Coordinates of C-alpha atoms and ligand atoms in Angstrom, one line a residue:
M25 CA 117.8 191.5 70.5
D26 CA 119.6 192.0 73.8
G27 CA 119.9 189.4 76.5
L28 CA 118.5 186.5 74.5
D29 CA 121.5 184.3 75.1
E30 CA 121.4 185.0 78.8
L31 CA 117.7 184.3 78.9
K32 CA 118.2 181.0 77.1
L33 CA 120.9 179.9 79.5
R34 CA 118.8 180.7 82.5
I35 CA 115.7 178.8 81.2
M36 CA 117.8 175.8 80.1
D37 CA 119.3 175.7 83.5
Q38 CA 115.8 175.8 85.1
V39 CA 114.7 172.9 82.9
A40 CA 117.7 170.8 83.9
Q41 CA 117.0 171.6 87.6
A42 CA 113.3 170.6 87.5
D43 CA 113.2 167.2 89.1
D44 CA 109.5 166.4 88.9
E45 CA 106.6 167.0 86.6
A46 CA 105.2 170.0 88.7
A47 CA 108.6 171.8 88.7
L48 CA 108.9 171.3 85.0
E49 CA 105.4 172.7 84.4
A50 CA 106.3 175.8 86.4
V51 CA 109.3 176.4 84.2
R52 CA 107.1 176.0 81.1
V53 CA 104.5 178.6 82.5
S54 CA 107.2 181.1 83.4
S55 CA 108.8 180.9 80.0
L56 CA 106.3 179.9 77.3
G57 CA 103.1 180.6 79.2
K58 CA 100.9 183.6 78.3
K59 CA 102.8 185.9 80.6
G60 CA 106.1 183.9 80.3
E61 CA 109.4 185.7 79.7
V62 CA 109.7 184.4 76.1
S63 CA 106.0 185.1 75.3
L64 CA 106.4 188.7 76.5
K65 CA 109.4 189.2 74.3
V66 CA 107.4 187.8 71.3
R67 CA 104.6 190.2 72.1
A68 CA 107.1 193.1 72.2
L69 CA 107.9 192.5 68.5
G70 CA 104.7 194.4 67.7
G71 CA 106.2 197.7 68.9
M72 CA 109.4 197.3 66.9
S73 CA 110.4 198.8 63.6
A74 CA 110.2 196.4 60.6
E75 CA 113.9 196.2 60.5
E76 CA 114.3 195.3 64.2
R77 CA 111.5 192.8 63.9
Q78 CA 113.2 191.1 61.0
Q79 CA 116.2 190.4 63.1
A80 CA 114.6 189.7 66.4
G81 CA 111.7 187.6 65.1
P82 CA 113.6 184.5 63.9
A83 CA 115.9 184.6 66.9
L84 CA 112.9 184.5 69.3
N85 CA 111.2 181.8 67.3
A86 CA 114.3 179.7 67.5
L87 CA 114.5 180.3 71.2
K88 CA 110.8 179.3 71.6
D89 CA 111.4 176.0 69.8
E90 CA 114.6 175.2 71.7
V91 CA 112.9 175.8 75.0
A92 CA 109.8 173.7 74.0
T93 CA 112.1 170.9 72.8
A94 CA 114.1 170.9 76.0
I95 CA 111.0 170.8 78.2
A96 CA 109.6 167.8 76.2
A97 CA 112.9 166.0 76.4
R98 CA 113.1 166.6 80.2
R99 CA 109.5 165.4 80.6
A100 CA 110.3 162.1 78.8
D101 CA 113.3 161.6 81.0
L102 CA 111.3 162.2 84.2
A103 CA 108.6 159.7 83.0
A104 CA 111.2 157.1 82.3
A105 CA 112.8 157.6 85.7
A106 CA 109.4 157.4 87.5
L107 CA 108.7 154.1 85.7
E108 CA 112.1 152.8 86.5
A109 CA 111.6 153.6 90.2
R110 CA 108.1 151.9 90.2
L111 CA 109.5 148.8 88.6
A112 CA 112.3 148.6 91.2
S113 CA 109.8 149.0 94.1
E114 CA 107.4 146.4 92.8
W115 CA 110.0 143.8 92.0
V116 CA 109.1 140.3 93.1
D117 CA 111.6 137.5 93.6
V118 CA 109.7 134.7 91.8
S119 CA 112.4 132.2 92.7
Q120 CA 111.7 132.5 96.5
P121 CA 110.4 129.3 98.0
A122 CA 106.7 129.1 98.8
R123 CA 105.7 129.6 102.4
V124 CA 105.2 126.1 103.7
R125 CA 103.0 127.1 106.7
R126 CA 100.4 128.5 104.4
R127 CA 99.9 125.4 102.3
G128 CA 96.3 124.3 101.4
S129 CA 94.9 121.0 102.5
I130 CA 92.7 118.3 101.2
H131 CA 89.1 118.4 102.6
P132 CA 88.2 115.3 104.7
V133 CA 85.3 114.6 102.3
S134 CA 87.7 114.6 99.3
Q135 CA 90.1 112.4 101.2
V136 CA 87.4 109.9 102.2
T137 CA 85.9 109.8 98.7
E138 CA 89.4 108.9 97.3
E139 CA 89.7 106.2 100.0
V140 CA 86.3 104.7 99.1
I141 CA 87.1 104.8 95.4
A142 CA 90.5 103.1 96.0
I143 CA 88.9 100.3 98.1
F144 CA 86.1 99.5 95.6
A145 CA 88.6 99.7 92.7
D146 CA 90.4 96.8 94.4
L147 CA 87.1 94.9 94.4
G148 CA 86.6 95.5 90.7
Y149 CA 84.3 98.5 90.7
S150 CA 84.6 101.4 88.3
V151 CA 83.3 105.0 89.0
A152 CA 80.2 106.3 87.4
E153 CA 78.7 109.8 87.5
G154 CA 75.4 111.6 87.0
P155 CA 74.1 115.1 87.1
Q156 CA 73.2 116.9 90.4
V157 CA 70.3 118.7 88.8
E158 CA 68.1 115.7 87.9
T159 CA 64.7 115.1 86.4
D160 CA 62.0 113.8 88.7
F161 CA 61.9 110.7 86.5
Y162 CA 65.5 109.6 87.3
N163 CA 65.3 110.8 90.9
F164 CA 61.9 109.2 91.7
D165 CA 59.8 107.5 89.0
A166 CA 62.4 105.2 87.6
L167 CA 63.4 104.2 91.1
N168 CA 59.8 103.0 91.8
I169 CA 58.9 106.1 93.7
P170 CA 55.6 107.2 92.1
A171 CA 54.2 110.7 92.4
E172 CA 52.0 110.0 95.4
H173 CA 54.7 108.0 97.3
P174 CA 55.4 109.5 100.7
T175 CA 59.2 109.3 100.1
R176 CA 58.9 112.2 97.8
T177 CA 58.0 114.5 100.7
E178 CA 60.0 112.6 103.3
M179 CA 63.2 113.4 101.4
D180 CA 62.6 117.2 101.7
T181 CA 63.3 117.6 98.0
F182 CA 64.5 120.9 96.5
Y183 CA 62.5 121.5 93.4
L184 CA 63.8 123.8 90.6
H185 CA 61.5 126.8 89.8
R186 CA 59.5 126.4 86.6
A187 CA 58.1 129.3 84.8
E188 CA 54.4 129.1 83.8
G189 CA 54.0 127.4 80.5
D190 CA 57.4 125.7 80.7
N191 CA 56.6 122.1 79.8
R192 CA 60.0 120.5 80.3
P193 CA 60.0 117.7 82.9
P194 CA 60.2 119.0 86.5
H195 CA 63.8 119.1 87.8
V196 CA 65.1 118.6 91.3
L197 CA 68.4 118.7 93.1
R198 CA 69.0 115.0 93.4
T199 CA 68.1 113.7 96.8
H200 CA 70.4 110.7 96.6
T201 CA 72.9 109.1 94.2
S202 CA 70.5 106.3 93.2
P203 CA 69.5 107.9 89.9
V204 CA 73.0 107.1 88.7
Q205 CA 72.0 103.4 88.9
I206 CA 69.3 104.1 86.2
R207 CA 71.5 106.2 84.0
H208 CA 74.3 103.7 84.1
M209 CA 72.2 100.6 83.3
E210 CA 70.4 102.6 80.6
A211 CA 73.7 103.4 78.9
H212 CA 75.7 100.2 79.5
G213 CA 73.2 97.5 80.4
A214 CA 74.2 94.4 82.5
P215 CA 76.3 93.0 84.0
C216 CA 78.0 95.9 85.9
Q217 CA 79.8 96.8 89.0
I218 CA 80.0 100.5 89.7
I219 CA 80.2 103.1 92.5
A220 CA 78.9 106.6 92.1
P221 CA 80.2 109.2 94.6
G222 CA 78.8 112.7 94.6
R223 CA 76.8 115.5 96.1
V224 CA 73.1 115.2 97.1
Y225 CA 70.7 117.7 98.5
R226 CA 67.9 117.7 101.1
A227 CA 66.2 120.5 103.0
D228 CA 67.6 119.5 106.4
Y229 CA 69.9 121.2 108.9
D230 CA 71.2 120.0 112.3
Q231 CA 74.4 118.5 113.9
T232 CA 74.3 115.5 111.6
H233 CA 72.4 116.9 108.6
T234 CA 73.3 119.6 106.1
P235 CA 71.3 120.6 103.0
M236 CA 74.1 119.4 100.8
F237 CA 76.0 116.2 101.7
H238 CA 77.8 113.3 100.0
Q239 CA 76.9 109.8 99.2
V240 CA 78.5 106.9 97.3
E241 CA 76.1 104.6 95.5
G242 CA 77.1 101.0 94.8
L243 CA 75.5 98.8 92.1
A244 CA 76.4 95.2 91.2
I245 CA 74.3 93.4 88.6
G246 CA 75.0 89.9 87.4
K247 CA 73.3 86.5 86.8
D248 CA 73.4 85.2 90.3
I249 CA 74.4 88.0 92.7
S250 CA 72.7 87.6 96.1
M251 CA 72.3 89.3 99.4
A252 CA 75.3 87.1 100.6
N253 CA 77.5 88.9 98.1
L254 CA 76.2 92.2 99.4
K255 CA 77.1 91.3 103.0
W256 CA 80.6 90.1 102.0
T257 CA 81.3 93.3 100.0
L258 CA 80.2 95.7 102.7
E259 CA 82.2 93.8 105.4
E260 CA 85.2 93.8 103.2
F261 CA 84.8 97.5 102.5
C262 CA 84.4 98.4 106.2
R263 CA 87.5 96.3 107.2
A264 CA 89.6 98.2 104.7
F265 CA 88.1 101.6 105.3
F266 CA 88.2 101.6 109.1
E267 CA 91.5 99.7 109.1
V268 CA 90.1 97.2 111.7
D269 CA 90.1 93.5 111.2
E270 CA 87.4 92.6 113.6
I271 CA 84.4 94.5 112.4
E272 CA 80.8 93.5 112.9
L273 CA 77.8 94.6 110.7
R274 CA 74.1 94.3 111.6
F275 CA 71.6 94.1 108.8
R276 CA 68.2 95.5 109.9
A277 CA 65.2 94.8 107.7
S278 CA 64.1 98.1 106.2
H279 CA 62.2 99.6 103.3
F280 CA 63.3 101.4 100.2
P281 CA 61.0 101.5 97.1
F282 CA 63.9 100.6 94.8
T283 CA 65.2 97.5 96.6
E284 CA 63.5 94.3 97.7
P285 CA 64.4 93.1 100.2
S286 CA 66.0 96.1 101.8
A287 CA 68.4 96.4 104.7
E288 CA 69.9 99.2 106.7
V289 CA 73.3 98.4 108.0
D290 CA 74.8 99.3 111.4
I291 CA 78.4 98.9 112.5
R292 CA 79.4 97.8 116.0
C293 CA 81.2 100.5 117.9
S294 CA 82.0 101.9 121.3
W295 CA 81.8 105.5 122.6
A296 CA 83.6 104.6 125.9
G297 CA 85.3 107.7 127.3
G298 CA 83.9 109.9 124.5
Q299 CA 86.3 108.1 122.1
L300 CA 84.8 106.3 119.1
K301 CA 86.1 102.8 118.5
I302 CA 84.9 100.7 115.5
G303 CA 84.4 96.9 115.9
E304 CA 84.1 96.7 119.7
G305 CA 81.6 97.9 122.4
D306 CA 77.8 97.7 122.7
D307 CA 76.7 100.6 120.4
W308 CA 75.5 100.4 116.8
M309 CA 75.9 103.2 114.3
E310 CA 73.9 103.3 111.1
I311 CA 76.1 103.8 108.1
L312 CA 74.2 102.8 104.9
G313 CA 71.0 101.7 103.2
S314 CA 71.1 98.7 100.8
G315 CA 69.1 95.8 99.3
M316 CA 68.5 93.7 96.2
V317 CA 67.6 95.9 93.2
H318 CA 63.8 96.0 92.6
P319 CA 62.8 94.3 89.3
K320 CA 60.9 97.5 88.4
V321 CA 64.1 99.4 88.6
L322 CA 65.9 97.0 86.3
Q323 CA 62.9 97.2 83.9
A324 CA 62.9 101.0 84.0
S325 CA 66.6 100.9 83.0
G326 CA 66.1 98.5 80.1
V327 CA 67.6 95.5 81.9
D328 CA 65.6 92.2 81.9
P329 CA 64.7 91.3 85.5
D330 CA 64.2 87.7 84.4
L331 CA 67.9 87.4 83.4
W332 CA 69.6 89.8 85.8
Q333 CA 69.6 90.6 89.5
G334 CA 71.9 92.3 91.9
F335 CA 72.4 94.6 94.9
A336 CA 72.7 98.3 95.5
F337 CA 73.8 100.4 98.5
G338 CA 74.1 104.0 99.4
I339 CA 76.7 105.1 102.0
G340 CA 76.9 108.6 103.6
I341 CA 80.4 109.8 102.8
D342 CA 80.3 112.6 105.4
R343 CA 79.2 110.1 108.0
L344 CA 82.2 107.9 107.2
A345 CA 84.5 110.9 107.5
M346 CA 83.0 111.9 110.9
L347 CA 83.4 108.3 112.1
K348 CA 86.9 107.6 110.8
Y349 CA 88.5 110.9 111.7
G350 CA 86.5 111.7 114.9
I351 CA 84.8 114.9 113.6
P352 CA 81.8 115.7 115.8
D353 CA 79.7 118.2 113.8
L354 CA 78.8 117.8 110.2
R355 CA 78.0 121.5 109.7
A356 CA 81.6 122.4 110.2
F357 CA 82.5 120.5 107.0
F358 CA 81.0 123.2 104.9
D359 CA 81.8 126.4 106.9
S360 CA 85.1 126.9 105.1
D361 CA 86.8 127.8 108.4
L362 CA 90.5 127.9 107.7
R363 CA 91.5 126.8 111.2
W364 CA 89.1 123.8 110.9
L365 CA 90.6 122.9 107.5
R366 CA 94.1 123.1 108.8
H367 CA 93.2 120.9 111.7
Y368 CA 91.2 118.2 109.8
G369 CA 92.6 118.6 106.3
F370 CA 95.0 116.2 104.7
R371 CA 98.3 116.9 103.0
A372 CA 98.1 116.8 99.2
L373 CA 100.4 113.8 98.9
D374 CA 98.9 111.7 101.6
V375 CA 98.1 108.4 99.9
P376 CA 94.5 107.3 100.7
A377 CA 94.7 104.6 103.4
T378 CA 93.0 101.5 102.1
G379 CA 94.3 99.2 104.8
A380 CA 95.5 96.9 102.0
Ligands
LIG419 N1 69.1 106.0 98.2 C1 69.0 105.6 99.6 C2 69.1 106.9 100.5 O1 69.5 107.9 100.0 C3 70.1 104.7 100.0 C4 70.1 103.4 99.2 C5 70.8 103.2 98.1 C6 69.3 102.3 99.7 C7 70.7 102.0 97.4 C8 69.2 101.1 99.0 C9 70.0 101.0 97.9 O2 68.7 106.8 101.6

């Protein structure tokens, strides 16, 4: 058949020139497509004599195959080149140094928690933990807060929803860290010396209250632990925490169902010039609740109140952070505002200051 060689050269040239998928597809349509040059020649075989057909048929078939093979090869080349280009454009230098200005920071609550743990560790306390979703038994009953006690409503408790017919005990978001006292004594008995830092929840929201906040519980049980030991321990803690030698604490008689006697503790401070100073001045700031563990609480935890006694306290961690680092609004603690975190946050390797 005439002109086949010339046709082949032309198509092969077009294949080689096609530099993207669309151009290559156009070459395929104009050669092998229904009305393509090669297809038209194949169709023309029908009008030929048997002899002519015998000669032209195999030659055309060979041409068809060669063109199809060349197009497939070109397509593979183009795909490989496209991948190559994409990989080159998306290349990342993993050995580049991190951008220092964008580093994260330690939240003041985490920092203060670490400081508190470090100070009490020096005093021989270990850390205990309990669940944040607590049964009303641990959060109230075992702490000598019976169902009808006003504290249950005073604490603005979050109750977990219970489906009808669900007869598991009622659960609450713990309103304080005191249930950890019960859990710890139940599991380990007496004597003991623990602190239990963690999240607590109450339905309350203003400049000094958020629905979730942090407390650290303290518990020391022994044969002859007294209120005097409590006073010494809290003074020692405040001296170390606020890094001030001359601190003064004021114990105010108070009431908690789980301690008897009970005391709320204020620290002497001054707000002169809008600047908070601990240990001087004429103001008092409440920082914690405390007292001698009530015999009923020991009993509920399986500890014999005729043999053992001790003190407990609950400190507001967020309060401590506001006081020590001069942060005026508690709500900002939990807004996740990056500018706030950069301003008040701590560097990862800052060693907690214990004042020791
Ligand atoms: N649980 C009390 C509160 O949340 C604080 C406290 C703890 C008081 C231990 C006395 C003893 O207010």
